[in-house]
Amino acid sequence: MNKFLRNTLASVMVLTAVVASAEATTHPAMLVTDDNIDNLNDQERAAAAWFRATYPEGVFITPEANLDINVQNVDCIWIHLDRLNMTPADIKALLPEATYKALAEFIAEGGNIYLSKHATLMLSKIGRIDAKFDPNIFGNGEGGKGTDVWALNAQIGYWQLNPDNKDEHRPEQYYDHRTHAIYADLEHGDTYNPPIDNFPMEGTGTGAEIWREDHNCCWDLNAYQFTADGANTVEKFEKETNSRVIGTWGHVQDYAVAGVVEFYAPKQPLSVRSRVGSAEGDGTQGAVIANGLACCEWAPRTGTNAFHNNLQKLTANIIFYLRSKLKSSGVTDITADAENDSAAAVVYYTMQGTEVNGNPAPGLYIRRCGSNVSKVIIR
């Protein structure tokens, strides 16, 4: 295979065909706690129904079917847990140890996992973080009615740019993740005062009431004891857990809350200052995205969520992003025998083989440098 690809557009088209063939043999999966999704609670049933409608090729797996979890047939597993009146220990006990072991092995083989709502508690159970960094903002109650709109903010440390900040501004401590691939095509809003460009996720948008259960399962970063250096708690958390904080509560302008976090392969530490470019990790282990924000609720009890489409897009983007990571790592070794390519220009192509003029927008591309061809994600 390594002599097959050449420094031509034809070689890129061949690589696209190879990737398309690989995509046809792997599927996204959703791990649910009952064989019949109609037996799930309202929140988990709504999420599972969307998954079934969105991914006809997708598969449902249960804890008893853990031996079927492997990267030969599954490229991404979504686990969504949203429970009333259950403690963190209760939620961790929903899956047997054998399933946690199988999930850890799936990641070790290069598979990727999306954990949402209470499922973020499973990070330490699959060996992704130390238990001392388990989510510590936890909600499991009935919630209540409200008229405001809840949002997701991808601008971490926005206070450093806010003109209302009368102290010294530190723009190097402002981390803008709005262009991350998981936020592609989401509707923007400014639902708080002072206004911050964010992503509205739950509310009627008309001032009418909606009932929300307020089930956060995320991180109060001020509550942990960090040993790593960093300019703020976000950087310290990222270094301690080899992660990147890419989302917080819609109104948060500082570094207090991590709501959406991307965890990288543990074998290659994250350079916090390198915040753009290709995905971190050494390609031998999978990634995990954990989203514990209460605003990402699938089935409000009363009222109509005017921003439900944002939740669907966010979920689809995360699944696509994680699936693409596995497929990318699977083709990076398809290269041609080459002369010295160190001085060759880098050219990007779309997945259809069209050359990209200028800097590519965030997304999945084929990258060619001389005779070296690989599949990359631009964020």
Short mmCIF file of C-alpha atoms in Angstrom, two decimals:
data_model
loop_
_atom_site.label_atom_id
_atom_site.label_comp_id
_atom_site.label_asym_id
_atom_site.label_seq_id
_atom_site.Cartn_x
_atom_site.Cartn_y
_atom_site.Cartn_z
CA MET A 1 0.00 0.00 0.00
CA ASN A 2 2.82 2.45 0.77
CA LYS A 3 3.88 2.52 -2.92
CA PHE A 4 0.34 2.98 -4.14
CA LEU A 5 -0.21 6.67 -3.45
CA ARG A 6 1.62 9.26 -5.52
CA ASN A 7 1.99 13.02 -5.43
CA THR A 8 -1.06 13.58 -7.63
CA LEU A 9 -4.72 14.44 -7.26
CA ALA A 10 -5.49 10.92 -8.38
CA SER A 11 -3.74 9.57 -5.31
CA VAL A 12 -5.90 11.80 -3.15
CA MET A 13 -9.02 10.47 -4.84
CA VAL A 14 -7.82 6.92 -4.21
CA LEU A 15 -7.31 7.74 -0.54
CA THR A 16 -10.83 9.15 -0.44
CA ALA A 17 -12.12 5.88 -1.83
CA VAL A 18 -10.17 3.94 0.78
CA VAL A 19 -11.63 6.08 3.53
CA ALA A 20 -15.15 5.75 2.12
CA SER A 21 -14.73 2.00 2.10
CA ALA A 22 -13.62 2.06 5.73
CA GLU A 23 -16.59 4.24 6.69
CA ALA A 24 -18.94 1.66 5.25
CA THR A 25 -17.73 -1.02 7.64
CA THR A 26 -17.80 0.87 10.94
CA HIS A 27 -20.76 2.36 12.77
CA PRO A 28 -21.53 4.71 15.61
CA ALA A 29 -22.98 3.05 18.68
CA MET A 30 -25.02 4.16 21.66
CA LEU A 31 -24.72 2.35 24.95
CA VAL A 32 -28.09 2.15 26.71
CA THR A 33 -29.09 0.42 29.94
CA ASP A 34 -32.07 -1.48 28.50
CA ASP A 35 -32.47 -3.58 25.36
CA ASN A 36 -35.77 -1.79 24.67
CA ILE A 37 -35.27 1.98 24.44
CA ASP A 38 -38.96 2.48 25.19
CA ASN A 39 -38.17 1.35 28.74
CA LEU A 40 -35.70 4.20 29.28
CA ASN A 41 -36.67 7.36 31.14
CA ASP A 42 -37.95 10.35 29.16
CA GLN A 43 -34.53 12.01 28.82
CA GLU A 44 -32.59 8.95 27.71
CA ARG A 45 -35.41 7.67 25.52
CA ALA A 46 -35.56 10.97 23.61
CA ALA A 47 -31.81 10.89 23.02
CA ALA A 48 -31.91 7.24 21.91
CA ALA A 49 -34.83 7.89 19.56
CA TRP A 50 -32.90 10.72 17.91
CA PHE A 51 -29.84 8.48 17.56
CA ARG A 52 -31.91 5.73 15.94
CA ALA A 53 -33.51 8.18 13.48
CA THR A 54 -30.24 9.97 12.67
CA TYR A 55 -27.99 6.93 12.27
CA PRO A 56 -29.85 4.10 10.50
CA GLU A 57 -26.52 2.25 10.40
CA GLY A 58 -25.95 2.87 14.10
CA VAL A 59 -26.17 0.14 16.70
CA PHE A 60 -27.40 -0.01 20.28
CA ILE A 61 -25.31 -1.90 22.78
CA THR A 62 -26.09 -2.80 26.37
CA PRO A 63 -23.75 -3.49 29.30
CA GLU A 64 -24.28 -7.23 28.80
CA ALA A 65 -22.99 -6.94 25.21
CA ASN A 66 -19.61 -5.49 26.16
CA LEU A 67 -17.71 -8.14 24.21
CA ASP A 68 -19.10 -6.62 20.99
CA ILE A 69 -17.29 -3.33 21.59
CA ASN A 70 -14.34 -3.13 19.21
CA VAL A 71 -12.96 -0.72 16.64
CA GLN A 72 -13.47 -3.17 13.79
CA ASN A 73 -17.21 -2.50 13.80
CA VAL A 74 -17.69 0.59 16.02
CA ASP A 75 -15.86 3.91 15.65
CA CYS A 76 -17.61 6.00 18.32
CA ILE A 77 -19.74 5.15 21.35
CA TRP A 78 -22.19 7.64 22.86
CA ILE A 79 -23.28 7.16 26.48
CA HIS A 80 -26.03 9.47 27.69
CA LEU A 81 -27.25 9.14 31.27
CA ASP A 82 -29.70 11.56 32.87
CA ARG A 83 -31.21 10.30 36.12
CA LEU A 84 -33.49 11.62 38.85
CA ASN A 85 -32.59 11.16 42.52
CA MET A 86 -29.52 9.02 41.91
CA THR A 87 -26.21 9.75 43.58
CA PRO A 88 -22.89 9.75 41.70
CA ALA A 89 -22.12 6.34 43.23
CA ASP A 90 -25.49 5.02 42.02
CA ILE A 91 -24.81 6.22 38.51
CA LYS A 92 -21.33 4.70 38.39
CA ALA A 93 -22.86 1.39 39.48
CA LEU A 94 -25.21 1.34 36.48
CA LEU A 95 -22.49 -0.37 34.43
CA PRO A 96 -20.65 -3.49 35.57
CA GLU A 97 -16.88 -3.48 35.93
CA ALA A 98 -16.59 -5.73 32.87
CA THR A 99 -18.21 -3.04 30.73
CA TYR A 100 -15.89 -0.34 32.06
CA LYS A 101 -12.97 -2.59 31.22
CA ALA A 102 -14.31 -3.15 27.70
CA LEU A 103 -14.74 0.61 27.20
CA ALA A 104 -11.17 1.23 28.38
CA GLU A 105 -9.92 -1.39 25.93
CA PHE A 106 -12.00 0.19 23.16
CA ILE A 107 -10.23 3.52 23.76
CA ALA A 108 -6.83 1.83 23.93
CA GLU A 109 -7.49 0.40 20.46
CA GLY A 110 -8.24 3.89 19.08
CA GLY A 111 -11.98 4.05 19.60
CA ASN A 112 -13.60 7.30 20.75
CA ILE A 113 -16.36 7.97 23.28
CA TYR A 114 -18.88 10.74 23.91
CA LEU A 115 -20.12 11.01 27.50
CA SER A 116 -23.07 13.34 28.14
CA LYS A 117 -24.84 14.56 31.27
CA HIS A 118 -24.38 12.11 34.19
CA ALA A 119 -22.23 9.81 32.05
CA THR A 120 -19.32 12.23 32.57
CA LEU A 121 -18.92 10.48 35.94
CA MET A 122 -17.60 7.46 34.05
CA LEU A 123 -14.35 9.15 33.03
CA SER A 124 -12.44 7.81 35.99
CA LYS A 125 -14.09 4.40 35.68
CA ILE A 126 -12.64 3.99 32.19
CA GLY A 127 -9.24 5.21 33.34
CA ARG A 128 -9.36 8.56 31.57
CA ILE A 129 -8.83 10.74 34.64
CA ASP A 130 -7.90 10.26 38.27
CA ALA A 131 -11.00 9.96 40.46
CA LYS A 132 -9.90 13.08 42.36
CA PHE A 133 -10.89 15.03 39.24
CA ASP A 134 -14.39 13.54 38.98
CA PRO A 135 -17.11 16.12 38.19
CA ASN A 136 -18.07 17.91 41.40
CA ILE A 137 -21.03 20.01 40.22
CA PHE A 138 -23.87 17.51 40.31
CA GLY A 139 -27.64 17.85 39.98
CA ASN A 140 -30.24 15.08 40.22
CA GLY A 141 -33.44 16.82 41.33
CA GLU A 142 -36.81 17.72 39.87
CA GLY A 143 -35.73 21.18 38.74
CA GLY A 144 -38.46 23.69 37.96
CA LYS A 145 -39.94 26.24 35.62
CA GLY A 146 -38.11 29.25 34.23
CA THR A 147 -38.40 31.80 31.45
CA ASP A 148 -34.72 32.46 30.67
CA VAL A 149 -32.63 30.78 27.98
CA TRP A 150 -29.77 28.52 29.03
CA ALA A 151 -26.70 28.57 26.81
CA LEU A 152 -23.26 27.12 26.22
CA ASN A 153 -20.27 29.47 26.11
CA ALA A 154 -17.18 28.46 24.12
CA GLN A 155 -15.22 31.60 25.02
CA ILE A 156 -13.18 30.60 28.03
CA GLY A 157 -11.86 33.55 30.03
CA TYR A 158 -14.00 36.06 28.13
CA TRP A 159 -13.49 38.52 30.99
CA GLN A 160 -9.98 39.17 29.68
CA LEU A 161 -11.52 40.86 26.61
CA ASN A 162 -14.64 42.30 28.19
CA PRO A 163 -14.49 46.11 28.02
CA ASP A 164 -16.17 46.22 31.46
CA ASN A 165 -13.00 44.72 32.89
CA LYS A 166 -11.30 47.71 34.47
CA ASP A 167 -8.28 45.69 35.59
CA GLU A 168 -5.36 44.57 33.47
CA HIS A 169 -6.45 42.63 30.39
CA ARG A 170 -4.60 39.37 29.66
CA PRO A 171 -5.63 38.36 26.13
CA GLU A 172 -3.22 35.41 26.20
CA GLN A 173 -5.53 33.87 28.81
CA TYR A 174 -8.60 34.14 26.55
CA TYR A 175 -9.38 30.88 24.75
CA ASP A 176 -11.90 31.10 21.94
CA HIS A 177 -13.24 27.69 20.90
CA ARG A 178 -16.25 28.88 18.89
CA THR A 179 -14.65 27.57 15.70
CA HIS A 180 -14.13 24.07 17.12
CA ALA A 181 -15.70 21.50 14.80
CA ILE A 182 -18.29 20.47 17.40
CA TYR A 183 -19.91 23.92 17.16
CA ALA A 184 -20.22 24.04 13.38
CA ASP A 185 -23.51 25.56 12.17
CA LEU A 186 -24.97 26.08 15.65
CA GLU A 187 -27.21 29.11 16.12
CA HIS A 188 -25.50 31.92 18.03
CA GLY A 189 -27.08 34.13 20.67
CA ASP A 190 -26.33 36.66 23.41
CA THR A 191 -28.75 35.50 26.06
CA TYR A 192 -27.08 37.10 29.08
CA ASN A 193 -26.29 40.55 30.40
CA PRO A 194 -23.66 41.65 29.60
CA PRO A 195 -24.11 39.99 26.20
CA ILE A 196 -21.69 37.22 25.28
CA ASP A 197 -21.76 35.48 21.93
CA ASN A 198 -22.79 31.96 22.92
CA PHE A 199 -24.90 29.01 21.80
CA PRO A 200 -28.47 29.01 23.21
CA MET A 201 -29.45 25.45 24.10
CA GLU A 202 -32.67 25.41 26.16
CA GLY A 203 -35.59 27.78 26.57
CA THR A 204 -38.70 28.96 24.77
CA GLY A 205 -37.09 32.18 23.58
CA THR A 206 -40.43 33.97 24.00
CA GLY A 207 -40.46 34.58 27.72
CA ALA A 208 -42.84 31.67 28.26
CA GLU A 209 -42.02 29.08 30.89
CA ILE A 210 -40.19 25.82 30.35
CA TRP A 211 -39.48 23.12 32.95
CA ARG A 212 -35.84 22.07 33.24
CA GLU A 213 -34.35 19.49 35.58
CA ASP A 214 -31.02 21.35 35.95
CA HIS A 215 -28.87 18.21 35.90
CA ASN A 216 -25.35 19.55 35.65
CA CYS A 217 -22.51 17.05 35.95
CA CYS A 218 -19.41 19.13 35.37
CA TRP A 219 -16.39 20.71 37.06
CA ASP A 220 -16.01 23.52 39.58
CA LEU A 221 -12.35 24.15 38.84
CA ASN A 222 -11.84 26.28 41.94
CA ALA A 223 -12.47 23.26 44.16
CA TYR A 224 -9.55 21.06 43.04
CA GLN A 225 -6.01 20.93 44.33
CA PHE A 226 -3.70 21.18 41.33
CA THR A 227 -0.01 20.34 41.24
CA ALA A 228 0.55 21.45 37.63
CA ASP A 229 1.56 24.99 36.77
CA GLY A 230 -0.71 27.23 34.74
CA ALA A 231 -1.85 30.80 34.33
CA ASN A 232 -5.32 29.92 35.64
CA THR A 233 -7.38 26.95 36.83
CA VAL A 234 -8.35 25.98 33.27
CA GLU A 235 -4.74 25.59 32.21
CA LYS A 236 -3.91 23.68 35.40
CA PHE A 237 -6.85 21.31 34.90
CA GLU A 238 -5.89 20.74 31.27
CA LYS A 239 -2.32 19.85 32.19
CA GLU A 240 -3.39 17.57 35.04
CA THR A 241 -5.90 15.66 32.90
CA ASN A 242 -4.41 16.01 29.38
CA SER A 243 -7.53 17.76 28.15
CA ARG A 244 -8.90 20.96 26.71
CA VAL A 245 -11.84 22.85 28.20
CA ILE A 246 -13.95 23.85 25.20
CA GLY A 247 -17.25 24.86 26.81
CA THR A 248 -18.69 26.35 29.99
CA TRP A 249 -21.98 27.76 31.30
CA GLY A 250 -23.36 30.43 29.01
CA HIS A 251 -22.83 33.32 31.41
CA VAL A 252 -19.42 32.36 32.83
CA GLN A 253 -16.63 34.79 31.90
CA ASP A 254 -13.86 33.41 34.08
CA TYR A 255 -12.23 30.00 34.62
CA ALA A 256 -14.58 28.61 37.27
CA VAL A 257 -16.58 25.98 35.38
CA ALA A 258 -15.58 23.33 32.83
CA GLY A 259 -18.72 22.03 31.12
CA VAL A 260 -17.49 20.51 27.84
CA VAL A 261 -14.04 18.94 27.88
CA GLU A 262 -12.05 17.07 25.25
CA PHE A 263 -9.73 14.47 26.78
CA TYR A 264 -6.76 13.36 24.71
CA ALA A 265 -4.71 10.21 24.62
CA PRO A 266 -2.61 10.04 27.81
CA LYS A 267 0.61 9.02 26.04
CA GLN A 268 1.26 12.48 24.60
CA PRO A 269 0.84 15.43 27.01
CA LEU A 270 -1.11 18.44 25.82
CA SER A 271 0.85 21.62 25.19
CA VAL A 272 -1.57 24.18 26.55
CA ARG A 273 -0.08 26.95 24.49
CA SER A 274 -0.69 25.03 21.27
CA ARG A 275 -4.40 25.64 20.94
CA VAL A 276 -4.91 25.47 17.19
CA GLY A 277 -4.07 22.97 14.49
CA SER A 278 -4.30 19.21 14.33
CA ALA A 279 -5.68 17.05 17.10
CA GLU A 280 -3.41 16.12 19.98
CA GLY A 281 -2.56 12.54 20.80
CA ASP A 282 -0.20 9.96 19.38
CA GLY A 283 -2.79 8.19 17.24
CA THR A 284 -2.65 4.99 19.29
CA GLN A 285 -5.47 5.77 21.71
CA GLY A 286 -8.89 7.29 21.32
CA ALA A 287 -10.30 10.55 22.62
CA VAL A 288 -13.24 11.29 24.90
CA ILE A 289 -15.52 14.31 24.85
CA ALA A 290 -17.46 14.85 28.06
CA ASN A 291 -20.41 17.25 28.18
CA GLY A 292 -22.04 17.67 31.57
CA LEU A 293 -24.03 20.86 30.98
CA ALA A 294 -27.63 20.99 32.21
CA CYS A 295 -28.64 23.07 29.19
CA CYS A 296 -28.18 19.98 27.00
CA GLU A 297 -31.47 18.40 28.08
CA TRP A 298 -33.35 16.20 25.63
CA ALA A 299 -36.90 16.23 27.02
CA PRO A 300 -38.14 19.25 29.01
CA ARG A 301 -41.23 18.27 31.00
CA THR A 302 -43.27 21.30 29.97
CA GLY A 303 -42.74 23.97 27.36
CA THR A 304 -41.17 23.75 23.93
CA ASN A 305 -37.42 24.11 23.59
CA ALA A 306 -36.91 26.58 20.75
CA PHE A 307 -33.24 25.65 20.57
CA HIS A 308 -33.52 21.87 20.43
CA ASN A 309 -31.99 21.98 16.96
CA ASN A 310 -28.77 23.31 18.51
CA LEU A 311 -28.65 20.28 20.81
CA GLN A 312 -29.14 17.93 17.88
CA LYS A 313 -26.45 19.67 15.81
CA LEU A 314 -24.01 19.71 18.72
CA THR A 315 -24.51 15.99 19.30
CA ALA A 316 -24.18 15.13 15.61
CA ASN A 317 -21.04 17.28 15.33
CA ILE A 318 -19.43 15.58 18.32
CA ILE A 319 -20.19 12.12 16.97
CA PHE A 320 -18.88 13.05 13.51
CA TYR A 321 -15.77 14.62 14.99
CA LEU A 322 -14.99 11.55 17.10
CA ARG A 323 -15.73 9.13 14.27
CA SER A 324 -13.41 11.12 12.02
CA LYS A 325 -10.60 10.85 14.57
CA LEU A 326 -10.57 7.07 14.32
CA LYS A 327 -10.74 7.09 10.54
CA SER A 328 -7.96 9.65 10.40
CA SER A 329 -5.67 7.57 12.61
CA GLY A 330 -6.46 4.57 10.46
CA VAL A 331 -5.10 6.08 7.24
CA THR A 332 -2.14 8.14 8.39
CA ASP A 333 0.23 5.29 7.54
CA ILE A 334 -0.86 5.26 3.88
CA THR A 335 2.08 7.10 2.33
CA ALA A 336 4.20 6.81 -0.76
CA ASP A 337 7.90 6.15 -1.02
CA ALA A 338 9.29 9.64 -1.41
CA GLU A 339 12.17 11.91 -2.02
CA ASN A 340 12.85 14.40 0.80
CA ASP A 341 9.49 16.10 1.38
CA SER A 342 10.66 18.53 4.07
CA ALA A 343 10.48 21.52 1.70
CA ALA A 344 7.28 20.50 -0.08
CA ALA A 345 4.22 22.75 0.05
CA VAL A 346 1.20 21.58 2.03
CA VAL A 347 -1.99 21.21 0.01
CA TYR A 348 -5.44 20.46 1.42
CA TYR A 349 -8.30 18.73 -0.39
CA THR A 350 -11.92 18.23 0.56
CA MET A 351 -13.12 14.68 1.09
CA GLN A 352 -14.44 14.83 -2.48
CA GLY A 353 -10.92 15.53 -3.80
CA THR A 354 -11.30 19.27 -4.52
CA GLU A 355 -8.24 21.37 -3.76
CA VAL A 356 -8.81 24.04 -1.09
CA ASN A 357 -7.75 27.56 -1.93
CA GLY A 358 -6.38 29.51 1.03
CA ASN A 359 -6.65 28.39 4.62
CA PRO A 360 -9.18 25.58 5.07
CA ALA A 361 -12.18 26.19 7.33
CA PRO A 362 -12.68 23.85 10.32
CA GLY A 363 -13.54 20.35 9.14
CA LEU A 364 -12.17 17.07 7.82
CA TYR A 365 -9.62 17.21 4.99
CA ILE A 366 -7.00 15.25 3.10
CA ARG A 367 -3.54 16.79 3.59
CA ARG A 368 -0.73 16.28 1.10
CA CYS A 369 2.85 17.32 1.67
CA GLY A 370 4.99 16.05 -1.16
CA SER A 371 4.23 12.35 -1.34
CA ASN A 372 2.94 12.12 2.22
CA VAL A 373 -0.85 11.93 2.30
CA SER A 374 -2.97 11.82 5.44
CA LYS A 375 -6.42 12.63 6.69
CA VAL A 376 -6.60 15.49 9.21
CA ILE A 377 -9.11 17.50 11.21
CA ILE A 378 -8.78 21.29 11.13
CA ARG A 379 -10.29 23.06 14.11
#
